Short mmCIF file of C-alpha atoms in Angstrom, two decimals:
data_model
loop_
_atom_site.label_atom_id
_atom_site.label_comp_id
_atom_site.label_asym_id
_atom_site.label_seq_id
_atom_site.Cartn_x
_atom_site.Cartn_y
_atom_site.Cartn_z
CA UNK I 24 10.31 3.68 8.59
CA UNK I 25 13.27 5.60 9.10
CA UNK I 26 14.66 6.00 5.27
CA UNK I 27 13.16 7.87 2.64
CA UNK I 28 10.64 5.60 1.08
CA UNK I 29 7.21 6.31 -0.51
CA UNK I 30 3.69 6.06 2.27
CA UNK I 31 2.46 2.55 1.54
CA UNK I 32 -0.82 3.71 4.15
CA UNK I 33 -2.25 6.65 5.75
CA UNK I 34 -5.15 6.83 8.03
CA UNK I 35 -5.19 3.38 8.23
CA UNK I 36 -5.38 3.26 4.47
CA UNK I 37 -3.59 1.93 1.60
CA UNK I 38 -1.86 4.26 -0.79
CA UNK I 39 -2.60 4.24 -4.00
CA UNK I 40 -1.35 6.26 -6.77
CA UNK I 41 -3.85 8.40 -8.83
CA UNK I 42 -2.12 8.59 -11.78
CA UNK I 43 -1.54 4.65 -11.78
CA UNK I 44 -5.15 3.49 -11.16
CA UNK I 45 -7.11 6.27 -13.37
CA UNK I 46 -4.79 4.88 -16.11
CA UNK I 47 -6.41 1.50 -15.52
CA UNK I 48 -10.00 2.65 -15.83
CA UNK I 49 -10.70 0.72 -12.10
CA UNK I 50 -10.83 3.75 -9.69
CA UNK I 51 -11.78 2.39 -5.87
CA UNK I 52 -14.15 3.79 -3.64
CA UNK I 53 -12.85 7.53 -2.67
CA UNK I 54 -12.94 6.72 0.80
CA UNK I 55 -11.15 3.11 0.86
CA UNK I 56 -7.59 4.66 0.17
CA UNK I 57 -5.48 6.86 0.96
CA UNK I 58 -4.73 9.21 -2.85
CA UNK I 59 -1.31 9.54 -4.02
CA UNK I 60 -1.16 12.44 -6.17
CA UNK I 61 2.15 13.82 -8.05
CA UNK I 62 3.90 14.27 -11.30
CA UNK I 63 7.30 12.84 -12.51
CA UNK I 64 8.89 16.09 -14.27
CA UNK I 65 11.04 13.81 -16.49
CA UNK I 66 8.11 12.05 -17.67
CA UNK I 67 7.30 13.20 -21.34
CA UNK I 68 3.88 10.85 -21.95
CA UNK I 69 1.69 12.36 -19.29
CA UNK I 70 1.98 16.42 -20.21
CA UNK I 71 0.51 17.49 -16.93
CA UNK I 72 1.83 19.26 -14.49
CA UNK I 73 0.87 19.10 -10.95
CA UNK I 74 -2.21 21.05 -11.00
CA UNK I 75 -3.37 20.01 -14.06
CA UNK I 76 -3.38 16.56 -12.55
CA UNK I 77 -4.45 17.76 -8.90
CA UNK I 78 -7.44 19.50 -11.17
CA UNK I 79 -8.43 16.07 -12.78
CA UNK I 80 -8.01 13.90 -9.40
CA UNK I 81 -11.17 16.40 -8.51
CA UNK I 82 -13.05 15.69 -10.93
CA UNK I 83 -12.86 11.74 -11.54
CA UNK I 84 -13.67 10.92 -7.53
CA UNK I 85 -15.75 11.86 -5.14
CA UNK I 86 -14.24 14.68 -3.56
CA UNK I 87 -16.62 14.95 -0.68
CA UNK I 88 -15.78 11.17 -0.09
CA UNK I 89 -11.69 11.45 0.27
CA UNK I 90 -10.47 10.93 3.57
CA UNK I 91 -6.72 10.75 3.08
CA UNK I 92 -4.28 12.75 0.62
CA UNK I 93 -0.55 12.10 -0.32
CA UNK I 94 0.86 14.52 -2.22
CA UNK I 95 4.17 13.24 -4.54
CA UNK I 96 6.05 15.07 -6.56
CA UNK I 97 4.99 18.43 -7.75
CA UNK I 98 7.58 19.24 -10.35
CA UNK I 99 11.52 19.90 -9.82
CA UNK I 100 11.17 19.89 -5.77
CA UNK I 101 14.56 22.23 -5.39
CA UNK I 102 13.63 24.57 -8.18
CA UNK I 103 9.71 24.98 -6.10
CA UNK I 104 8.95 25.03 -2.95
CA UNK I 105 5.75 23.53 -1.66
CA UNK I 106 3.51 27.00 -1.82
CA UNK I 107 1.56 26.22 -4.78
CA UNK I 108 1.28 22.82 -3.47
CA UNK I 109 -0.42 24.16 -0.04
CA UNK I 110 -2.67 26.90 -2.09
CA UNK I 111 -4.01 24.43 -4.45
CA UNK I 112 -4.56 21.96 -0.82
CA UNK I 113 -6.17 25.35 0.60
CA UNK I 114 -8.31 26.05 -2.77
CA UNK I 115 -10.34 23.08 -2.58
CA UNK I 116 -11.18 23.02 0.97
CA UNK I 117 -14.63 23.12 -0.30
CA UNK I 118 -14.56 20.29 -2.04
CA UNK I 119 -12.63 18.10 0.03
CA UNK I 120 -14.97 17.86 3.10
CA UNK I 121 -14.09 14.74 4.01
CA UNK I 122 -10.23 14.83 4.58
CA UNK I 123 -9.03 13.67 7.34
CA UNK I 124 -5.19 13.42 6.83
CA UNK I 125 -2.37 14.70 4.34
CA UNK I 126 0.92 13.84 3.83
CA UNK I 127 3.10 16.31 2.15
CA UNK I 128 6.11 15.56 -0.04
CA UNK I 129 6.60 11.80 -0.73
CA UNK I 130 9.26 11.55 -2.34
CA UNK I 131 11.88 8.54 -2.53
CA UNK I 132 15.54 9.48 -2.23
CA UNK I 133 15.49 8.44 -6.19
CA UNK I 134 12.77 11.53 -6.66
CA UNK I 135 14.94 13.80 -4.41
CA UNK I 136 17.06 13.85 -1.37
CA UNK I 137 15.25 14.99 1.55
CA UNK I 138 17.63 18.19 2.06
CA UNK I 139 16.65 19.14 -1.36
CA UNK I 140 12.56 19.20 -0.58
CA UNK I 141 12.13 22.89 -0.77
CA UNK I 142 8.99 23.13 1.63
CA UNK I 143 6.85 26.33 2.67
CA UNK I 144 4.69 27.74 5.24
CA UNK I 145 2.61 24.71 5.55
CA UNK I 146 0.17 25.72 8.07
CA UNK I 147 -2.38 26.85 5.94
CA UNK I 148 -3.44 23.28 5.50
CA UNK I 149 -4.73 23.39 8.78
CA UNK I 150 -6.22 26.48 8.90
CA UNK I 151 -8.13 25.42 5.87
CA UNK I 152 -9.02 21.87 7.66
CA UNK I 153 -10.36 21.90 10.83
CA UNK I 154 -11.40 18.61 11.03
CA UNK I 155 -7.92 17.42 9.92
CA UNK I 156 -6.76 14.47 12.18
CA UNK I 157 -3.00 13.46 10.66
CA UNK I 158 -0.93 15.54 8.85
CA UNK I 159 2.89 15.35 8.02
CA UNK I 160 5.69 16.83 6.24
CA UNK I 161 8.63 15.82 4.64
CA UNK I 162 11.70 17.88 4.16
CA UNK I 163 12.80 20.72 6.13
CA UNK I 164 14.40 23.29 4.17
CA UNK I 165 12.10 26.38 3.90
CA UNK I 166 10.08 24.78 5.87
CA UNK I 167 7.75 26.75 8.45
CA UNK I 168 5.38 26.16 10.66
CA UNK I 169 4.17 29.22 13.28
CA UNK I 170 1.57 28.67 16.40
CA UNK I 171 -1.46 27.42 14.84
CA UNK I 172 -4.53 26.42 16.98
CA UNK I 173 -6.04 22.84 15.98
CA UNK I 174 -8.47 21.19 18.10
CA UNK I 175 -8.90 17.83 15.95
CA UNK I 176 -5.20 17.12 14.56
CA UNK I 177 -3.81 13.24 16.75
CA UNK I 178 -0.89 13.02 14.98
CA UNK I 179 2.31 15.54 13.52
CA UNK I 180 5.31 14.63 12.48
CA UNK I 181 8.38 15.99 10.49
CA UNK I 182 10.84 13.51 8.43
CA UNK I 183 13.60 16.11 7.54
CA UNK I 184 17.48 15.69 7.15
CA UNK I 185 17.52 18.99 9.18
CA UNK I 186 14.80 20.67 11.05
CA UNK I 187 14.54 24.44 11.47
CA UNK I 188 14.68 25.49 15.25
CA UNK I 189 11.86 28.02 14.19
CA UNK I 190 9.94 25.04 13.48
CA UNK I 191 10.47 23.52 16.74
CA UNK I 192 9.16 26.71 18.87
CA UNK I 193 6.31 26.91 16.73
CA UNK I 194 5.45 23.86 17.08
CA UNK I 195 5.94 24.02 20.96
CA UNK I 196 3.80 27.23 20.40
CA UNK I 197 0.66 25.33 19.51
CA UNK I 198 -2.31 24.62 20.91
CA UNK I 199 -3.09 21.16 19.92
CA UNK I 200 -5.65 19.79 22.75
CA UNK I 201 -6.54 16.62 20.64
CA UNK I 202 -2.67 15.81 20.22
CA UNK I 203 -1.43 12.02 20.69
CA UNK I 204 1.35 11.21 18.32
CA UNK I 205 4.67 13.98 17.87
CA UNK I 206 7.46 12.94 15.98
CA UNK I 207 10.54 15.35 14.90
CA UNK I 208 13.51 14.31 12.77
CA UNK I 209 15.87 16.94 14.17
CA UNK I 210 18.65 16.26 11.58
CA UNK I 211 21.99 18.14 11.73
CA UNK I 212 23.20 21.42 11.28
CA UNK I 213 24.44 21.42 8.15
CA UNK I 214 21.09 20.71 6.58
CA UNK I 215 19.29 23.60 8.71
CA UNK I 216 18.46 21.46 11.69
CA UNK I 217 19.55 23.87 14.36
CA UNK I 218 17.48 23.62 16.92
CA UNK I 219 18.92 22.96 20.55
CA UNK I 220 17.63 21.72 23.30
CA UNK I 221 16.60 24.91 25.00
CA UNK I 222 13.92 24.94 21.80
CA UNK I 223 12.53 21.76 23.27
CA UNK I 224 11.91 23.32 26.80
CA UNK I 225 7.84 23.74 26.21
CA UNK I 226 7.29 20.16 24.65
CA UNK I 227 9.21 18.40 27.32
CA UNK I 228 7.48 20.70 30.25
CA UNK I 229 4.36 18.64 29.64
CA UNK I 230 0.76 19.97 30.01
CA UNK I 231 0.97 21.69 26.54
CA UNK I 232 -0.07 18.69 24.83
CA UNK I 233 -2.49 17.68 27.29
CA UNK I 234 -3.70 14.07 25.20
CA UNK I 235 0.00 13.18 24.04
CA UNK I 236 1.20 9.66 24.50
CA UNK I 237 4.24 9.15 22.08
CA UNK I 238 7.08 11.67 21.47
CA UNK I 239 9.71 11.00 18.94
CA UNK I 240 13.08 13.60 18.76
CA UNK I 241 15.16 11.47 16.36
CA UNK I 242 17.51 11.96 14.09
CA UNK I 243 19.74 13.88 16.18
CA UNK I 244 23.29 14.94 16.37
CA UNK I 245 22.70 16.09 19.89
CA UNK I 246 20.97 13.06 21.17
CA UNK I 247 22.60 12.57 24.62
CA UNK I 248 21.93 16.11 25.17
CA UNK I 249 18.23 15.74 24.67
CA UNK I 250 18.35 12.56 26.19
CA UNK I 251 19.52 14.43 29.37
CA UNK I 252 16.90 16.52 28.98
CA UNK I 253 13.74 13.75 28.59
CA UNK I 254 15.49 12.01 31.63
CA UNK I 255 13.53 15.01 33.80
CA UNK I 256 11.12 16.48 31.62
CA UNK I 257 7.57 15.87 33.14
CA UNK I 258 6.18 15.14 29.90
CA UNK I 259 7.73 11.53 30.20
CA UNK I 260 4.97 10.27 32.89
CA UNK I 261 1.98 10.86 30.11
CA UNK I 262 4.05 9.09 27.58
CA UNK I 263 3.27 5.46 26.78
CA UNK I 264 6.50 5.57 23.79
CA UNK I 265 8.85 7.28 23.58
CA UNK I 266 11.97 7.42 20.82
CA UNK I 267 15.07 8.68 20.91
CA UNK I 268 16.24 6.90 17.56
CA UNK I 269 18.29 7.51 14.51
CA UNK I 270 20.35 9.41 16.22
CA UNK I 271 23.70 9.69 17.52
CA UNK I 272 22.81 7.93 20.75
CA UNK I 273 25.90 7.08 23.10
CA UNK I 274 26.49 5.98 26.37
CA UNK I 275 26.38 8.89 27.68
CA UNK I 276 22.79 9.44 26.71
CA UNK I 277 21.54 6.35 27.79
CA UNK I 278 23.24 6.84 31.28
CA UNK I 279 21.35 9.79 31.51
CA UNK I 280 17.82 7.72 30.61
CA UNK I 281 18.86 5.05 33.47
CA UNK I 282 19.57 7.75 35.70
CA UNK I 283 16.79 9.84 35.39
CA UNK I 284 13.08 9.42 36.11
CA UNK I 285 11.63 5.97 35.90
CA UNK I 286 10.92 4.92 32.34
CA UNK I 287 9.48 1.67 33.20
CA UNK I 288 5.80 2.80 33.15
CA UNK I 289 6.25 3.20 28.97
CA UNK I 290 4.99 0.13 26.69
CA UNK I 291 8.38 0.94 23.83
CA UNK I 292 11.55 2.73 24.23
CA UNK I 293 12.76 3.04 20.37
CA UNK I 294 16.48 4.19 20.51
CA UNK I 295 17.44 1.81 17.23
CA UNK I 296 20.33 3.48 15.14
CA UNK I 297 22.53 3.86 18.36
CA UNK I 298 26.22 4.17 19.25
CA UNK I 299 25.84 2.06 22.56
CA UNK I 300 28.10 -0.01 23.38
CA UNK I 301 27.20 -3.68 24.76
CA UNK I 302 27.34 -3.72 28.22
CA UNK I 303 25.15 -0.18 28.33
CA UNK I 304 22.61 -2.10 25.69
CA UNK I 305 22.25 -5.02 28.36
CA UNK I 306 21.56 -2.58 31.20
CA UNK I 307 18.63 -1.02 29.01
CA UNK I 308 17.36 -4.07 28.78
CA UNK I 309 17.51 -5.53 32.30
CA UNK I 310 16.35 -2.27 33.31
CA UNK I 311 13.34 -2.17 31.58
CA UNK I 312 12.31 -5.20 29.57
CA UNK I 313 11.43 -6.83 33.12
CA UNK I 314 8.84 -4.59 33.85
CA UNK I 315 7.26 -5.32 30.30
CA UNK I 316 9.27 -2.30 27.78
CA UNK I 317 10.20 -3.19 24.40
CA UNK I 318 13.11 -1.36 24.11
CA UNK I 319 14.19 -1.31 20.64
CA UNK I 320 18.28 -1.36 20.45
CA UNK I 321 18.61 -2.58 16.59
CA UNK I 322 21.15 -0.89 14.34
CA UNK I 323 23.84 -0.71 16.58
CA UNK I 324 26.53 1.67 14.41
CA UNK I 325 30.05 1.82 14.65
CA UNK I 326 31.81 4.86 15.35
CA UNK I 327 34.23 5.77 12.11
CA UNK I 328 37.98 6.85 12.58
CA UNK I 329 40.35 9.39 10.56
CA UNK I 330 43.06 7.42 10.21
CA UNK I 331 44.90 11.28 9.85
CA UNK I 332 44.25 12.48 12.84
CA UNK I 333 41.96 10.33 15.15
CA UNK I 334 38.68 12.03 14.52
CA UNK I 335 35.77 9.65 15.40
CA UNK I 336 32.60 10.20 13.60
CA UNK I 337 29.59 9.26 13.96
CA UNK I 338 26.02 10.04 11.98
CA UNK I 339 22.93 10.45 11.84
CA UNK I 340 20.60 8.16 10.12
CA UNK I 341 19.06 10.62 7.56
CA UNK I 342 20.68 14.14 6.98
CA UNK I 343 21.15 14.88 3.12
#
């Protein structure tokens, strides 16, 4: 997915909506879905607000037998951040003894745009689960995230239209020994993502994530400039994906990749959403494809011109 769209699965599990099935009087087994649990502010039947409803989802399933959470929307998302959200995930650590993964904020551009998610410190959630195995985050602005140490989490990743370079080093701060799956949505600077690629430097060094195998920095307006930097960064031989999608990929980026350290030992190179042009697309390909990587190349994009002045622009898949 690389658009703002609600989780249809987490952990392996379907999504379902709490709100939608309690309704209905049919509730499935707490452990055969993953919970969707929010509140649409501009709905005037329900009357709860979000921890009114996070307080009933408690107490009609099992909470000992929930294994995946998805939180939705929590109220006006730009008017409050995600802090009561996180102490209410905290609060009922307890209870939840089971959980295995949480996804925070999923929300649909419709809900809010992804620049307006006003986000926290959302660490706490895995201080408060240990035995937490997926966890991500959507939205970047407020968002932080200092050194945590997490021996069970596989798989973190950030969907934001702009990701906070404080967020970057603290997630290269980590110690994460169980780590498999990373994926960033950089963004662009005017929606907070300003992290460069010097922030990068202990994620691409390798050995900090000992277990990782796919590393995702998308989104970017710097792409070629990171994709410089993954053409020698050591973490590539552990790798079995890698993407450098959504971004705004040229020519000069993917020169770099072909240049650079082999890439043919990885089973998917995902650079769709590019700015390449053809003949640099059919070098990727006869590159690597051969030697049995699917290298995605959809979404070529087209460069846009100022008729004024000559000003070429190019974007970003998701930013606002």
């Amino acid at each position: 997915m690389t658009q703002q769209q609600h989780l249809t699965e987490l952990l392996g599990l379907p999504v379902v909506d709490f709100a939608d099935v309690s309704a209905k009087g049919d509730l499935p087994a707490a452990d055969s879905v993953a919970w969707r649990v929010g509140v649409d502010p501009y709905d005037d039947e329900g009357g709860e607000d979000f921890e009114e409803r996070w307080r009933r989802f408690l107490g009609t399933v099992d909470p000992a037998g929930v294994r995946a959470v998805v939180i939705g929307q929590w109220g006006e998302p730009y008017d409050n951040d995600s802090g009561e959200v996180v102490s209410l995930l905290v609060g009922a650590r307890d209870r939840l003894t089971g959980l295995r993964a949480v996804f925070l904020a999923d929300l649909e551009m419709e809900e809010a745009e992804i620049s307006w998610i006003e986000q926290s410190d959302v660490t706490p959630v895995l201080e408060a689960y240990p035995a937490l195995e997926e966890f991500g985050v959507r939205g970047g602005s407020g968002l932080r995230f200092p050194a945590v140490r997490h021996e069970a989490l596989r798989r973190l990743w950030f969907e934001t239209g702009g990701l906070p370079g404080e967020v970057v080093r603290g997630v290269g701060a980590c110690t994460l020994p169980a780590l498999e799956y990373l994926e960033m949505w950089l963004g662009v600077s005017d929606y907070g993502g300003d992290a460069g690629v010097a922030d990068l430097a202990p994620l691409l060094e390798g050995g900090r994530f000992p277990r990782l195998r796919h590393l995702g920095l998308q989104d970017s307006e710097i792409q070629d400039e990171i994709a410089a930097a993954v053409a020698s960064a050591p973490v590539v031989a552990q790798l079995r994906s890698l993407s450098l999608s959504m971004g705004v990929l040229t020519d000069v980026g993917a020169e770099a990749l072909l240049t650079g350290q082999p890439l043919t030992h990885l089973a998917e190179l995902d650079l769709h959403h590019h700015y390449l042009s053809e003949p640099m697309m059919q070098r990727l390909r006869e590159a690597l494809e051969p030697a049995g990587v699917r290298v995605d190349l959809s979404e070529c994009e087209e460069p846009e011109s100022d008729g004024d002045d000559g000003t070429v622009w190019r974007y970003v898949a998701v930013s606002e």
